[in-house]
Short mmCIF file of C-alpha atoms in Angstrom, two decimals:
data_model
loop_
_atom_site.label_atom_id
_atom_site.label_comp_id
_atom_site.label_asym_id
_atom_site.label_seq_id
_atom_site.Cartn_x
_atom_site.Cartn_y
_atom_site.Cartn_z
CA MET A 1 -6.48 24.00 -13.00
CA THR A 2 -5.94 25.41 -9.42
CA HIS A 3 -3.14 24.02 -7.36
CA PRO A 4 -4.84 22.37 -4.97
CA SER A 5 -4.49 23.37 -0.97
CA ALA A 6 -2.62 21.54 1.74
CA ALA A 7 -6.29 21.67 3.13
CA SER A 8 -7.22 18.88 1.26
CA ARG A 9 -4.39 16.31 1.80
CA PRO A 10 -5.81 13.87 4.01
CA VAL A 11 -4.06 13.69 8.22
CA GLN A 12 -5.21 10.27 8.21
CA ALA A 13 -4.96 6.84 6.90
CA VAL A 14 -6.22 3.06 7.46
CA VAL A 15 -3.51 0.36 7.34
CA LEU A 16 -5.01 -3.41 6.21
CA ALA A 17 -2.98 -5.49 8.32
CA GLY A 18 -5.02 -8.78 8.55
CA GLY A 19 -4.05 -11.20 6.41
CA GLN A 20 -2.34 -14.17 7.13
CA GLY A 21 1.35 -13.93 5.47
CA SER A 22 1.57 -17.82 4.01
CA ARG A 23 3.99 -17.78 1.89
CA LEU A 24 6.44 -15.77 4.09
CA ARG A 25 6.11 -18.84 7.11
CA PRO A 26 7.78 -19.79 8.58
CA TYR A 27 8.74 -15.85 9.40
CA THR A 28 4.79 -15.55 9.66
CA ASP A 29 4.16 -18.46 12.42
CA ASP A 30 4.22 -16.50 14.82
CA ARG A 31 3.55 -12.92 14.30
CA PRO A 32 1.39 -10.95 11.39
CA LYS A 33 3.01 -10.58 8.29
CA PRO A 34 3.35 -6.34 8.88
CA MET A 35 5.14 -7.27 12.20
CA VAL A 36 7.77 -9.24 10.03
CA GLU A 37 10.79 -7.33 10.00
CA ILE A 38 12.82 -5.68 7.31
CA PRO A 39 16.55 -7.75 7.25
CA GLY A 40 18.60 -5.34 8.71
CA THR A 41 16.69 -2.19 9.62
CA GLY A 42 15.71 -3.88 13.11
CA THR A 43 12.17 -2.59 12.24
CA PRO A 44 8.84 -4.40 11.14
CA ILE A 45 7.16 -3.50 7.76
CA ILE A 46 4.42 -1.79 9.90
CA GLY A 47 6.18 0.50 11.61
CA HIS A 48 8.49 1.62 8.29
CA GLN A 49 5.00 2.43 6.95
CA LEU A 50 3.62 5.07 10.38
CA SER A 51 7.52 6.48 9.99
CA TRP A 52 6.73 7.37 6.16
CA LEU A 53 2.91 8.49 6.92
CA ALA A 54 3.68 11.05 9.93
CA GLU A 55 6.37 12.16 7.46
CA GLU A 56 3.72 12.65 5.20
CA GLY A 57 1.56 14.10 7.09
CA VAL A 58 -0.69 11.48 9.23
CA THR A 59 -1.65 12.13 12.42
CA ASP A 60 -4.19 9.27 12.83
CA VAL A 61 -3.57 5.92 11.78
CA VAL A 62 -6.39 3.33 11.84
CA VAL A 63 -4.09 -0.74 11.36
CA SER A 64 -6.94 -3.15 10.26
CA CYS A 65 -5.70 -5.98 12.42
CA GLY A 66 -6.75 -9.84 12.14
CA HIS A 67 -3.98 -13.01 11.75
CA LEU A 68 -2.81 -12.62 15.51
CA ALA A 69 -3.40 -9.14 16.03
CA GLU A 70 -2.46 -9.82 19.53
CA VAL A 71 1.26 -9.69 18.73
CA LEU A 72 0.48 -6.60 16.51
CA GLN A 73 -1.34 -4.46 19.36
CA GLU A 74 1.41 -5.16 22.32
CA TRP A 75 4.38 -4.26 19.71
CA LEU A 76 2.50 -1.06 18.98
CA GLU A 77 2.04 -0.22 23.02
CA THR A 78 5.25 -0.58 23.46
CA VAL A 79 7.23 1.76 20.79
CA ASP A 80 7.46 5.03 21.20
CA LEU A 81 4.96 6.36 17.94
CA PRO A 82 4.57 9.53 15.43
CA LEU A 83 1.24 10.03 15.00
CA SER A 84 -1.95 8.42 16.67
CA VAL A 85 -2.92 4.84 16.26
CA THR A 86 -5.98 2.92 16.91
CA THR A 87 -6.37 -0.35 16.02
CA VAL A 88 -9.68 -2.62 15.58
CA VAL A 89 -9.83 -6.35 14.62
CA GLU A 90 -12.56 -8.42 12.82
CA THR A 91 -14.31 -11.03 15.27
CA GLU A 92 -15.68 -13.12 11.59
CA PRO A 93 -13.72 -12.65 7.86
CA LEU A 94 -15.05 -9.47 6.34
CA GLY A 95 -13.34 -9.27 3.01
CA ARG A 96 -11.31 -6.89 1.40
CA GLY A 97 -14.00 -4.25 1.13
CA GLY A 98 -15.50 -5.26 4.45
CA GLY A 99 -12.24 -4.28 6.26
CA LEU A 100 -11.14 -1.35 4.60
CA ARG A 101 -15.22 -0.10 5.78
CA TYR A 102 -15.37 -1.73 8.82
CA ALA A 103 -11.85 0.13 9.61
CA ALA A 104 -12.32 3.23 7.69
CA ALA A 105 -15.37 3.83 10.45
CA ARG A 106 -13.33 4.28 12.99
CA LEU A 107 -11.21 7.26 11.40
CA PRO A 108 -11.55 10.72 13.12
CA HIS A 109 -12.93 12.35 10.67
CA PRO A 110 -15.25 10.96 8.73
CA ASP A 111 -15.90 13.49 6.75
CA GLN A 112 -12.30 14.36 5.43
CA PRO A 113 -10.40 12.09 2.63
CA TRP A 114 -8.09 9.42 3.70
CA TYR A 115 -4.93 7.53 2.63
CA ALA A 116 -5.03 3.21 2.68
CA THR A 117 -2.04 1.31 2.38
CA ASN A 118 -1.75 -2.33 2.62
CA GLY A 119 -0.04 -3.72 5.07
CA ASP A 120 2.75 -5.63 3.07
CA ILE A 121 4.33 -2.68 0.66
CA TRP A 122 7.29 -1.14 1.60
CA THR A 123 7.54 2.43 -0.55
CA ARG A 124 8.89 5.96 -0.15
CA PHE A 125 7.12 8.32 -2.47
CA SER A 126 5.63 11.88 -2.12
CA LEU A 127 1.89 11.30 -0.50
CA ARG A 128 1.08 14.53 -0.57
CA ASP A 129 1.78 14.91 -5.04
CA MET A 130 -0.60 11.86 -4.44
CA ALA A 131 -3.17 13.64 -2.74
CA ASP A 132 -2.92 16.50 -5.25
CA PHE A 133 -3.02 14.50 -7.91
CA HIS A 134 -6.58 13.36 -6.40
CA THR A 135 -7.73 16.22 -5.80
CA GLU A 136 -6.79 18.54 -9.35
CA ARG A 137 -8.95 14.99 -11.04
CA ASP A 138 -11.87 15.39 -9.06
CA ALA A 139 -11.31 11.60 -8.01
CA VAL A 140 -13.79 9.69 -5.53
CA ALA A 141 -10.52 6.91 -4.71
CA THR A 142 -6.90 7.16 -6.07
CA LEU A 143 -4.83 4.46 -6.50
CA ALA A 144 -0.81 4.54 -7.31
CA LEU A 145 0.23 2.25 -9.31
CA ALA A 146 4.11 0.10 -9.46
CA ARG A 147 6.26 -1.00 -12.58
CA PRO A 148 7.66 -4.11 -10.70
CA ARG A 149 10.41 -5.02 -12.33
CA LEU A 150 10.42 -8.69 -13.58
CA PRO A 151 11.70 -11.46 -11.70
CA TRP A 152 13.07 -13.01 -14.73
CA GLY A 153 15.24 -11.59 -17.41
CA ALA A 154 14.13 -10.47 -21.04
CA VAL A 155 15.03 -11.03 -24.41
CA GLN A 156 14.75 -8.58 -27.05
CA THR A 157 14.27 -9.45 -30.40
CA ASP A 158 14.41 -7.59 -33.91
CA GLY A 159 11.55 -7.74 -36.62
CA PHE A 160 13.49 -10.61 -38.29
CA GLY A 161 13.64 -12.23 -35.37
CA HIS A 162 17.80 -12.17 -34.37
CA ILE A 163 18.28 -11.45 -30.38
CA THR A 164 19.81 -8.55 -30.45
CA ASP A 165 19.74 -7.66 -26.40
CA PHE A 166 19.30 -9.49 -23.13
CA ILE A 167 17.54 -6.95 -19.97
CA GLU A 168 17.92 -8.25 -16.24
CA SER A 169 14.94 -7.84 -14.54
CA PRO A 170 13.36 -5.31 -16.61
CA PRO A 171 10.80 -3.51 -15.34
CA SER A 172 6.34 -4.74 -16.32
CA PRO A 173 5.96 -3.59 -18.89
CA PHE A 174 2.65 -3.37 -17.46
CA GLU A 175 1.23 -0.49 -13.69
CA ILE A 176 0.21 -3.04 -11.28
CA ASN A 177 -2.08 -1.54 -8.28
CA ALA A 178 0.95 -0.93 -5.51
CA GLY A 179 -1.47 -1.01 -2.43
CA VAL A 180 -1.98 2.42 -1.94
CA TYR A 181 -4.46 4.32 -2.29
CA VAL A 182 -5.73 8.25 -1.43
CA PHE A 183 -10.07 8.09 -0.94
CA SER A 184 -12.74 11.06 -0.57
CA PRO A 185 -14.82 11.00 1.86
CA GLU A 186 -18.20 9.31 -0.28
CA PHE A 187 -15.57 6.61 -0.79
CA ALA A 188 -16.31 4.18 2.64
CA GLY A 189 -19.95 4.70 2.33
CA LEU A 190 -19.68 2.56 -1.58
CA LEU A 191 -17.93 -0.15 -0.57
CA PRO A 192 -19.41 -3.46 0.82
CA GLU A 193 -20.67 -4.76 3.73
CA ARG A 194 -18.50 -8.01 2.83
CA GLY A 195 -16.26 -8.65 -0.22
CA ASP A 196 -14.07 -7.42 -1.79
CA HIS A 197 -14.15 -3.54 -3.07
CA GLU A 198 -12.01 -4.57 -6.18
CA ARG A 199 -14.68 -6.49 -8.07
CA THR A 200 -17.34 -3.68 -7.16
CA THR A 201 -16.92 -0.44 -5.67
CA PHE A 202 -14.00 -0.20 -7.73
CA PRO A 203 -15.10 -0.88 -11.31
CA ARG A 204 -18.09 0.95 -10.69
CA LEU A 205 -16.16 4.03 -9.76
CA ALA A 206 -13.32 3.25 -13.14
CA ARG A 207 -16.76 2.94 -15.51
CA GLU A 208 -17.87 6.66 -14.16
CA ARG A 209 -14.28 8.39 -14.86
CA ARG A 210 -14.01 8.81 -11.43
CA LEU A 211 -11.68 6.52 -10.35
CA ALA A 212 -7.71 7.65 -10.70
CA GLY A 213 -4.60 6.02 -11.45
CA PHE A 214 -0.86 7.55 -9.94
CA PRO A 215 2.08 6.13 -11.16
CA ILE A 216 4.85 6.22 -8.40
CA PRO A 217 7.75 8.59 -9.66
CA GLN A 218 10.58 7.07 -10.99
CA GLY A 219 13.44 6.45 -9.31
CA SER A 220 10.35 6.46 -5.66
CA TYR A 221 11.36 2.76 -4.16
CA TRP A 222 8.27 0.24 -4.30
CA ARG A 223 8.30 -3.42 -3.11
CA ALA A 224 5.33 -5.40 -2.31
CA ILE A 225 6.91 -8.02 0.80
CA ASP A 226 5.43 -11.15 0.10
CA THR A 227 7.68 -14.23 0.45
CA ALA A 228 11.05 -14.76 2.22
CA LYS A 229 12.57 -13.55 -1.46
CA ASP A 230 10.95 -10.10 -1.26
CA LEU A 231 12.79 -9.45 2.17
CA THR A 232 16.28 -10.73 1.00
CA GLU A 233 15.89 -8.76 -1.44
CA ALA A 234 14.54 -5.77 0.27
CA ALA A 235 17.60 -5.95 2.77
CA LYS A 236 20.24 -6.31 -0.65
CA GLU A 237 18.48 -2.94 -1.75
CA LEU A 238 18.57 -1.15 1.75
CA ALA A 239 22.46 -2.36 1.87
CA SER A 240 22.90 -0.54 -1.38
CA GLN A 241 21.19 2.57 -0.92
CA SER A 242 23.26 3.28 2.60
CA ARG A 243 26.85 2.52 1.12
#
């Protein structure tokens, strides 16, 4: 198998930042979810994402806004960003797939591959490696896969029903969609005008064996910021890493 060249790696990305973040209230009463700051960093989630994308070779980002879009747009205008950012606002709800298609139409290089990420994901791993994985498998779309830690303690038993061990917050036995993607140029045309691509486009590509899954490397940081507890945990993890 030939190693893909750096030329096949995306330099453009879409960030989906239109969610209301109702489970993060009161933090999201006056700002969209991606504008919530990670405690102790002074930077909102989307700020961390844009820095990461720039480090991975991205030069142009389209941010799809919705709930309290003006707060996000004002912040983007006031900060010194490491890449070029354009914002789009849905005039009516298009669903996740429709929103992704709408934002992708503003990418500067429609004939080139692109990354996409949900606006509430805080992670660090090699997007370049993920792009190479995508190219090697000749996929139309590649999903990053994570194994989040379960919020409960687990119990191990032997074949006789005796408890042998207790494990605090073990990794999930299943991989989940981590909310980070690599898409080939033709993917945008397969998205619905309205609706959810995870119920239409992704299953179709999976049946055609054109959908790939890239496991986030073990030890890489990944967390979806859904609740106030996630913010607290992220701050704790950040503090432990900086010691």
